[in-house]
Short mmCIF file of C-alpha atoms and ligand atoms in Angstrom, two decimals:
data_model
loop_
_atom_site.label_atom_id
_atom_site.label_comp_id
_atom_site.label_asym_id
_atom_site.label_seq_id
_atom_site.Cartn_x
_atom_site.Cartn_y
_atom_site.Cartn_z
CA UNK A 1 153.80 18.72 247.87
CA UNK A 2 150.29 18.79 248.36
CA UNK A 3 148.45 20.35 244.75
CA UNK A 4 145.18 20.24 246.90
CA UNK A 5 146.17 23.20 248.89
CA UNK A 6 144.70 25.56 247.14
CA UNK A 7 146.53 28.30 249.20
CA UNK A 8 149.51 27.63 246.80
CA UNK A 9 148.24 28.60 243.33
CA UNK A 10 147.65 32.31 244.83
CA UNK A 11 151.47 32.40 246.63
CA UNK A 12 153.50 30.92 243.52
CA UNK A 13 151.32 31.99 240.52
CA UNK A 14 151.30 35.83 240.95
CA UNK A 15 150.72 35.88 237.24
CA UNK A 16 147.59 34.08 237.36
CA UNK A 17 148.08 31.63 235.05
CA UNK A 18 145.74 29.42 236.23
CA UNK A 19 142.70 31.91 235.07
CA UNK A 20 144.54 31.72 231.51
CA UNK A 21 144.49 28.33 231.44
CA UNK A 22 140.79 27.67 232.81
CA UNK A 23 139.62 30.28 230.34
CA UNK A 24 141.44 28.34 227.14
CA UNK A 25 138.34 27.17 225.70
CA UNK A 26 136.91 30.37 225.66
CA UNK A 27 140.28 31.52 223.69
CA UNK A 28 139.46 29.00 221.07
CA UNK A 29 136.04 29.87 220.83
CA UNK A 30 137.15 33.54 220.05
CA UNK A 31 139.94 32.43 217.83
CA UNK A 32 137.50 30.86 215.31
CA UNK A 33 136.13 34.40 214.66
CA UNK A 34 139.63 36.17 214.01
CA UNK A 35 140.31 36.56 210.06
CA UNK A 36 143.16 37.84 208.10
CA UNK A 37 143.14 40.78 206.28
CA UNK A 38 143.14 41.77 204.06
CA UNK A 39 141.97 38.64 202.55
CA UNK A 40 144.61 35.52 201.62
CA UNK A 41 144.41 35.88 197.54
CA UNK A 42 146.81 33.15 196.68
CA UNK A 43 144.47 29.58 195.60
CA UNK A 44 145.95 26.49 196.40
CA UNK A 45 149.00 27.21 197.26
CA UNK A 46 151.48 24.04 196.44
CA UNK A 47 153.28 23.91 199.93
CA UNK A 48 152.27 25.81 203.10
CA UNK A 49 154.88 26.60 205.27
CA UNK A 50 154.43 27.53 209.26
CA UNK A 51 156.95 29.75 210.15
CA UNK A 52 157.63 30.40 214.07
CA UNK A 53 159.24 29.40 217.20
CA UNK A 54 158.10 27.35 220.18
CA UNK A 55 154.91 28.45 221.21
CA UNK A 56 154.20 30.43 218.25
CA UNK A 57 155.22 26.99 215.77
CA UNK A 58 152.77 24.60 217.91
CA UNK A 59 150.35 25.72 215.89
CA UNK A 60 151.73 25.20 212.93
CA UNK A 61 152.51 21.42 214.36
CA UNK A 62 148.83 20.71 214.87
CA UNK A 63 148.07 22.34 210.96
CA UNK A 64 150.67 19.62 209.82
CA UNK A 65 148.86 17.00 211.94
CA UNK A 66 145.62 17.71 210.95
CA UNK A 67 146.74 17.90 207.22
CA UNK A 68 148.69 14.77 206.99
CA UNK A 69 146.47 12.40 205.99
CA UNK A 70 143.77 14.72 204.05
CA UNK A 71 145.91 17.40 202.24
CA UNK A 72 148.03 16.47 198.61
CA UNK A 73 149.66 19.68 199.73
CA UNK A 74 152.66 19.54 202.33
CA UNK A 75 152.67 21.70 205.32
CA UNK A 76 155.67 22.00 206.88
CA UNK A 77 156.74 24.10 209.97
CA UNK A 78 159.97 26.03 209.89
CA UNK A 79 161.96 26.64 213.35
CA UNK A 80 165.14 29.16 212.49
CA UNK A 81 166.07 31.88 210.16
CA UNK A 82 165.01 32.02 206.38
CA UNK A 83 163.24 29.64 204.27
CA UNK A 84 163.38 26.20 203.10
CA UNK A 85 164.44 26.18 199.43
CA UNK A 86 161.48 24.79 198.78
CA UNK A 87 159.34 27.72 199.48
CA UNK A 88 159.11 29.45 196.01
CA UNK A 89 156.65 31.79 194.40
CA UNK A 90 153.90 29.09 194.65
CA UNK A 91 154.10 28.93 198.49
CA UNK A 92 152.06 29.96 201.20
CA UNK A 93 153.61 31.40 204.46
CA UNK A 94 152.02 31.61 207.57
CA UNK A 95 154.47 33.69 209.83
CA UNK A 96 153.70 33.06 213.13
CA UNK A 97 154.90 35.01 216.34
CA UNK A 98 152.86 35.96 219.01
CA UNK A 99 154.91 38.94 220.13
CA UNK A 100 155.68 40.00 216.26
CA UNK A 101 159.60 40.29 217.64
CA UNK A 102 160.90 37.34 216.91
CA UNK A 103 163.72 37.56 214.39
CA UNK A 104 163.78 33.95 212.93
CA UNK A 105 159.94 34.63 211.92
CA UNK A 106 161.13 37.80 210.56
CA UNK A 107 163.64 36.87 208.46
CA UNK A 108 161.56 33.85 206.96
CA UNK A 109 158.66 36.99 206.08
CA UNK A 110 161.86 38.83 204.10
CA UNK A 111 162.93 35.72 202.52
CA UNK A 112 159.02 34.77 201.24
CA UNK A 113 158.57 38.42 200.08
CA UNK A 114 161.84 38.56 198.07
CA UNK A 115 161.61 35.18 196.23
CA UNK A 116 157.66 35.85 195.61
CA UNK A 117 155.76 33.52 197.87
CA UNK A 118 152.40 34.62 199.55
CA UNK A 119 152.90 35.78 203.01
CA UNK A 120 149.94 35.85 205.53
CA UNK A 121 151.23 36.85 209.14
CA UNK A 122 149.83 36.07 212.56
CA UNK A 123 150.46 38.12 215.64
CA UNK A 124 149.42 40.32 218.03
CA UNK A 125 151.87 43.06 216.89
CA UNK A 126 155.35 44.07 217.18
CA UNK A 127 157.51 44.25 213.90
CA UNK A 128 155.56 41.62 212.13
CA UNK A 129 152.52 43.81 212.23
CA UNK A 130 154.20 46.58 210.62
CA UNK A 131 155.52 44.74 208.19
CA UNK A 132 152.17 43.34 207.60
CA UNK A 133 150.53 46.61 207.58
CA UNK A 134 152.94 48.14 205.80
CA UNK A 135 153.34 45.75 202.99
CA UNK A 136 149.24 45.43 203.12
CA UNK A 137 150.01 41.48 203.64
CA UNK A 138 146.92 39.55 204.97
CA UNK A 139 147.00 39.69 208.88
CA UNK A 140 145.43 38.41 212.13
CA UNK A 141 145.57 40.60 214.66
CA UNK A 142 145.47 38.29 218.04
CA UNK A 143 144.41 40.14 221.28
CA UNK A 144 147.75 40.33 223.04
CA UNK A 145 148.50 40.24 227.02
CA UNK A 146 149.05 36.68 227.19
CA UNK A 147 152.63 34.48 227.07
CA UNK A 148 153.00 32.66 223.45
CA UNK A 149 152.93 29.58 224.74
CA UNK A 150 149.16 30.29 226.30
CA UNK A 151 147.79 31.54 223.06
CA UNK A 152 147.55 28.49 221.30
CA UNK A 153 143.90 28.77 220.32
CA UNK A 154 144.55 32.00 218.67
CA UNK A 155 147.85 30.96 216.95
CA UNK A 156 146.30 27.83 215.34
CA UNK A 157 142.95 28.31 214.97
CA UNK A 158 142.93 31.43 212.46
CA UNK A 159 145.39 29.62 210.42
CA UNK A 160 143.37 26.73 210.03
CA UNK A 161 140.61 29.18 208.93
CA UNK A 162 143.30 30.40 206.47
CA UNK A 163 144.23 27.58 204.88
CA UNK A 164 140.43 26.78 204.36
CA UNK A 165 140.21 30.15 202.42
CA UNK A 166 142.71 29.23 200.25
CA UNK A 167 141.42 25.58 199.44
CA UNK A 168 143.25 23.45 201.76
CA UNK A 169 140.88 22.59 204.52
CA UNK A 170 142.29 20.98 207.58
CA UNK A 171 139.33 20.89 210.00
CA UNK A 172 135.49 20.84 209.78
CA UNK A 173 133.80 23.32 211.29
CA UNK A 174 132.00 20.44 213.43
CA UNK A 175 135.29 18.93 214.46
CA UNK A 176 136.13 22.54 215.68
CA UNK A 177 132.97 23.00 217.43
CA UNK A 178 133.68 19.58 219.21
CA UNK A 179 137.38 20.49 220.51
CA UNK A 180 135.78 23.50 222.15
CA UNK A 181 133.36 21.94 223.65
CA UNK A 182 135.89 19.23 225.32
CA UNK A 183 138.20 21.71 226.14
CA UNK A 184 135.30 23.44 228.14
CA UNK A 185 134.24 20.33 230.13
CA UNK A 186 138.11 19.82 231.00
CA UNK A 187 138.97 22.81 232.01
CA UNK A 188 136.32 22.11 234.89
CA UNK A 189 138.47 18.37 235.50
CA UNK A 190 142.65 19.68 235.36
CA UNK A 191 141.80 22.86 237.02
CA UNK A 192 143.28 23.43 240.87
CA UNK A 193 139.96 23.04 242.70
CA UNK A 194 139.63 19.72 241.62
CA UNK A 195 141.34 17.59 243.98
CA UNK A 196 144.56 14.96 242.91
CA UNK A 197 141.95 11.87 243.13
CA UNK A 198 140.27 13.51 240.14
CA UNK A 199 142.35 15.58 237.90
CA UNK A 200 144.56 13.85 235.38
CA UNK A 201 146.91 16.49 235.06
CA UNK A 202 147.72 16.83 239.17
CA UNK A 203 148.17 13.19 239.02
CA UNK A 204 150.52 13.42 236.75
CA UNK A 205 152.71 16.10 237.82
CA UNK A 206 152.42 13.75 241.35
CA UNK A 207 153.40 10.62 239.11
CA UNK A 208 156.57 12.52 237.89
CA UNK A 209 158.27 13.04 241.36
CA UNK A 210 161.09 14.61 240.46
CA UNK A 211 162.19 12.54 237.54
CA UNK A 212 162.86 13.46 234.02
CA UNK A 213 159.58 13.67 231.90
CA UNK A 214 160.27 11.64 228.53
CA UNK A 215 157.31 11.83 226.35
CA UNK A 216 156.08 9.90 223.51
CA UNK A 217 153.77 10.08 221.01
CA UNK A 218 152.72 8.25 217.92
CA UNK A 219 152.82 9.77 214.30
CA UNK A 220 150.30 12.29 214.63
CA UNK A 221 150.76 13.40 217.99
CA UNK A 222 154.51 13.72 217.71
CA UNK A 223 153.87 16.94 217.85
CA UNK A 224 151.97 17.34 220.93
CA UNK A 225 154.79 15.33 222.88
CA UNK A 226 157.19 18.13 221.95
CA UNK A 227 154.98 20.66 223.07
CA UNK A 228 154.47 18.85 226.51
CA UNK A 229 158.25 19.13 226.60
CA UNK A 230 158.70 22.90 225.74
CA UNK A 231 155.60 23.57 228.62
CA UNK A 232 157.66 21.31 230.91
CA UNK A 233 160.62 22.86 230.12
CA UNK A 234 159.57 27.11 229.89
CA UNK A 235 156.67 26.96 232.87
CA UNK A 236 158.07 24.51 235.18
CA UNK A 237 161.80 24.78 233.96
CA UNK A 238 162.33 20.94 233.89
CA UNK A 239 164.45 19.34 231.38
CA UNK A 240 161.88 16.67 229.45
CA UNK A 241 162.47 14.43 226.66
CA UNK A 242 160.27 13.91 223.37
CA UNK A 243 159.99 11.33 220.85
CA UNK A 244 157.88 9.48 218.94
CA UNK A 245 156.85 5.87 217.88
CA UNK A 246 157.80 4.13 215.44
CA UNK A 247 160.65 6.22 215.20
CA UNK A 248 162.28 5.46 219.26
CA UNK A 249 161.61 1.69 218.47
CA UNK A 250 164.75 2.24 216.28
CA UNK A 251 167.13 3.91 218.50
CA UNK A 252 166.16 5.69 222.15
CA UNK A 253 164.47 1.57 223.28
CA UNK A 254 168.07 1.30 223.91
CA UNK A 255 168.50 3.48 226.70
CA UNK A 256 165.89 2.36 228.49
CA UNK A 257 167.92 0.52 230.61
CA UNK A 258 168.34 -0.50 234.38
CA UNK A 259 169.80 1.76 236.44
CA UNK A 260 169.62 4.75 234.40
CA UNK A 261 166.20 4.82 233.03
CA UNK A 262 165.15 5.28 236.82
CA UNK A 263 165.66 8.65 236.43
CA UNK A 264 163.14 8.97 234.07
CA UNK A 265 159.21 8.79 233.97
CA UNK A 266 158.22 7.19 230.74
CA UNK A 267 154.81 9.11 229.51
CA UNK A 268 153.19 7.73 226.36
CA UNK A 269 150.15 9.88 224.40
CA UNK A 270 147.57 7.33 223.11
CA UNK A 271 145.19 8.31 220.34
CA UNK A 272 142.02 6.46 219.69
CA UNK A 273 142.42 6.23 216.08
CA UNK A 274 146.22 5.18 216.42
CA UNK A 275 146.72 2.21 213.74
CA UNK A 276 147.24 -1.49 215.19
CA UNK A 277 150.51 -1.43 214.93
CA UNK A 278 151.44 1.44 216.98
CA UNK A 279 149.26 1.03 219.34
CA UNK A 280 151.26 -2.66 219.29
CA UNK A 281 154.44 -0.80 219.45
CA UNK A 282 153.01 1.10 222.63
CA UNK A 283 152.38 -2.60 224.27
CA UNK A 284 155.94 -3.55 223.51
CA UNK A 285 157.71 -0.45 224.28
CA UNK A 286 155.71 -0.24 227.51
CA UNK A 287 156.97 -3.82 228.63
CA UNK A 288 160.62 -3.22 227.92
CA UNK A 289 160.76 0.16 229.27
CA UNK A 290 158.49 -0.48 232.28
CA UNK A 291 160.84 -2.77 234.36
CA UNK A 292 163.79 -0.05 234.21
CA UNK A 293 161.44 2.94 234.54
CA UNK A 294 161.28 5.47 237.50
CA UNK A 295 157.62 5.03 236.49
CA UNK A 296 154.85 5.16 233.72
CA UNK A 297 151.69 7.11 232.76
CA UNK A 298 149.68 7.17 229.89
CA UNK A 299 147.45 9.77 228.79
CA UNK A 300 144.58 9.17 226.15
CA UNK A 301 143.43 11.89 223.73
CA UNK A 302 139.65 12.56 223.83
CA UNK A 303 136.65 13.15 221.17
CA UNK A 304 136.19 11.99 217.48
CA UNK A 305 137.89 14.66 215.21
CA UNK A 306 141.51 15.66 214.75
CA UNK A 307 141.47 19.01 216.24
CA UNK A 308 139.71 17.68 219.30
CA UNK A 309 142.20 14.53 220.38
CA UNK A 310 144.88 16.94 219.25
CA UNK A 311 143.81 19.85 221.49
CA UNK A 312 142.59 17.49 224.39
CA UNK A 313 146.31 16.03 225.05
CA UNK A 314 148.18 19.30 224.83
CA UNK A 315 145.57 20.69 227.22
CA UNK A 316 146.54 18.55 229.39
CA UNK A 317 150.33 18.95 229.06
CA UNK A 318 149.58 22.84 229.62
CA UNK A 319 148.16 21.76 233.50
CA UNK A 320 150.45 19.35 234.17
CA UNK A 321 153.33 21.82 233.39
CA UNK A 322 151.80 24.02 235.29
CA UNK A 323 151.29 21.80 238.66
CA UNK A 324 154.93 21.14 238.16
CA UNK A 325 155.89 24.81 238.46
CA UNK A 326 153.99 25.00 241.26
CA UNK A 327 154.76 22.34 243.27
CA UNK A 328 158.76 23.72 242.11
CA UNK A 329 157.86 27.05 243.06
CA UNK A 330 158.34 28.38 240.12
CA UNK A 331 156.71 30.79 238.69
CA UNK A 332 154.81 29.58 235.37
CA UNK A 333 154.67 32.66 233.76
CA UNK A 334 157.93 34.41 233.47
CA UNK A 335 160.64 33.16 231.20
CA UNK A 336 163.75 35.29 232.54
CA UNK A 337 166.76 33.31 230.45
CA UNK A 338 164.77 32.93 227.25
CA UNK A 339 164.18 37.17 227.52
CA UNK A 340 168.13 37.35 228.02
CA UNK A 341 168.75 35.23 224.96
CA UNK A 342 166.56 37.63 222.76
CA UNK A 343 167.84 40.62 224.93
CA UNK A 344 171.44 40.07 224.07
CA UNK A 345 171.14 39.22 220.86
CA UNK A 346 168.90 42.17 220.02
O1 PA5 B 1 156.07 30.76 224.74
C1 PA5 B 1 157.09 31.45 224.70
O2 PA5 B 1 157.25 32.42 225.42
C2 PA5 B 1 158.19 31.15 223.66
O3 PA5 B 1 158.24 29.79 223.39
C3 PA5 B 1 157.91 31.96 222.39
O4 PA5 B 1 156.83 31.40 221.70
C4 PA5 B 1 159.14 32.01 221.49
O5 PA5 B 1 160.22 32.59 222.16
C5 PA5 B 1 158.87 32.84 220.24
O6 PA5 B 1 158.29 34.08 220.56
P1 PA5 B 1 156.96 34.51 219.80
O7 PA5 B 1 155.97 33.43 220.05
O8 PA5 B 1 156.56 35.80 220.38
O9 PA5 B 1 157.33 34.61 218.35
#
């Protein structure tokens, strides 16, 4: 498959993904101006909790990340129906779903409301904003026309200005400037006119060939090696693998193992700021799992603050996913079984 043809992009992306993704920094710029409201009342909350699903709870993954090490409050993001027990009247709620139809985010909205817990909702309409509006719960209303997965900026960054309102600052508003700014010069380096020699993210998707991605990350970017694996997975509809140092020192090393690990492309996130000992761990890991490997790539994150190395590596997971689709012929956009899931179970 040749990803230098540019003829491709125009036969197998009808949906013109590519323009979404080129334009992403330009999505984060405009997410930084959306606002709830009415405004978020509740100060300080004592746990924040990100409700959503898949694309709409990778937002909520980077909040946790960026909160880990400065917050004394937890911020936790819930996948499925309901609430964690946890979540009492001294919680904050951040129900996230792009569409506003997604019944697990639902549900966790009527369990915050009935056991008291502030509820601040993020969407670009549906049921969740008429429950919002209805209930005069703080809102963001996201511009809509775009697949969850590919609104990113808008799901994250508003909630990050959110939490900020309420005294729980993730992000500065210089570390936010600075992820826009490298997303802006890389969506000129992953996009399709830039040949294989010189865009990370066709390399990649060359580098794969067929095998099983099987991402890993270290313990803030855990979360970004899942969401490589749910863009593999819904735009290129390839099975991938995600995990996380220290954690698969303990227990997936093991299958990493001649003849079957041949199947698999072994594709580790670096950070900058990683501590000494995982970035030891990446050494190690990389010289056991090397030898039995279909093959390796590594992919650094890029700029100084949180939101930027965060932001960098997922962007480039979003490309690669997308070369992968295309060189499938598959088309990036449409996600026909997940629609029959929520279709039958409507
Ligand atoms: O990106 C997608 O299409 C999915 O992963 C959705 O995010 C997921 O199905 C939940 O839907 P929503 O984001 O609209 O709540």
């Amino acid at each position: 498959m040749n990803l230098d043809d540019t003829r491709l992009f125009a036969e197998r992306d009808p949906h013109r993904v590519r323009e979404v993704l080129a334009a992403f920094a330009t999505q984060c710029r405009e997410a930084l101006a959306l606002v709830a409201e009415p405004v978020v009342r509740r100060a300080r909350p004592t746990l924040v909790v990100g409700a959503g699903m898949v694309g709409s709870a990778a937002g909520g993954d980077l909040l946790a990340a960026c909160a880990a090490e400065q917050l004394a409050v937890p911020v936790v993001v819930h996948r499925g129906y309901g609430l964690p027990a946890a979540a009492g009247k001294q919680a904050l709620v951040l129900a996230s779903s792009y569409s506003g139809e997604t019944a697990e985010v639902l549900s966790s909205v009527e369990a915050a409301l009935a056991r008291g817990a502030a509820v601040a909702a993020v969407t670009s309409g549906g049921r969740l904003a008429e429950m919002a509006t209805a209930r005069r719960l703080p809102l963001v209303r996201l511009p809509g026309g775009l697949m969850p997965r590919m609104a990113l900026g808008y799901l994250f960054l508003p909630a990050a200005r959110i939490l900020a309102r309420v005294g729980l600052p993730v992000a500065s508003a210089g570390d936010l400037a600075e992820a826009v700014e490298i997303l802006k010069t890389m969506a000129g380096e992953l996009g399709p006119e830039r040949p294989v020699a010189a865009n990370e993210a066709k390399r990649l998707a060359q580098a794969l060939d067929g095998r099983m991605p099987a991402i890993y990350g270290g313990p803030t970017t855990a979360g970004v090696a899942y969401r490589w694996k749910t863009d593999l997975e819904e735009n290129a509809k390839v099975m991938a693998l995600a995990g996380a140092l220290p954690e698969m020192n303990h227990n997936e090393i093991e299958a990493w193992r001649a003849p079957a690990a041949q199947t698999l492309h072994l594709t580790l996130l670096r950070d900058n700021d990683e501590p000494p000992e995982i970035a030891r761990r990446f050494a190690v890991l990389r010289d056991l799992a090397a030898p039995a490997a279909g093959g390796v790539s590594e992919c650094r994150a890029r700029g100084a603050g949180r939101p930027a190395r965060l932001l960098s590596l997922v962007y480039v997971g979003m490309w690669l996913s997308y070369y992968v689709a295309v060189a499938r012929g598959v088309d990036p956009w449409s996600v026909p079984l997940l629609d029959e899931v929520k279709r039958r179970l409507r």
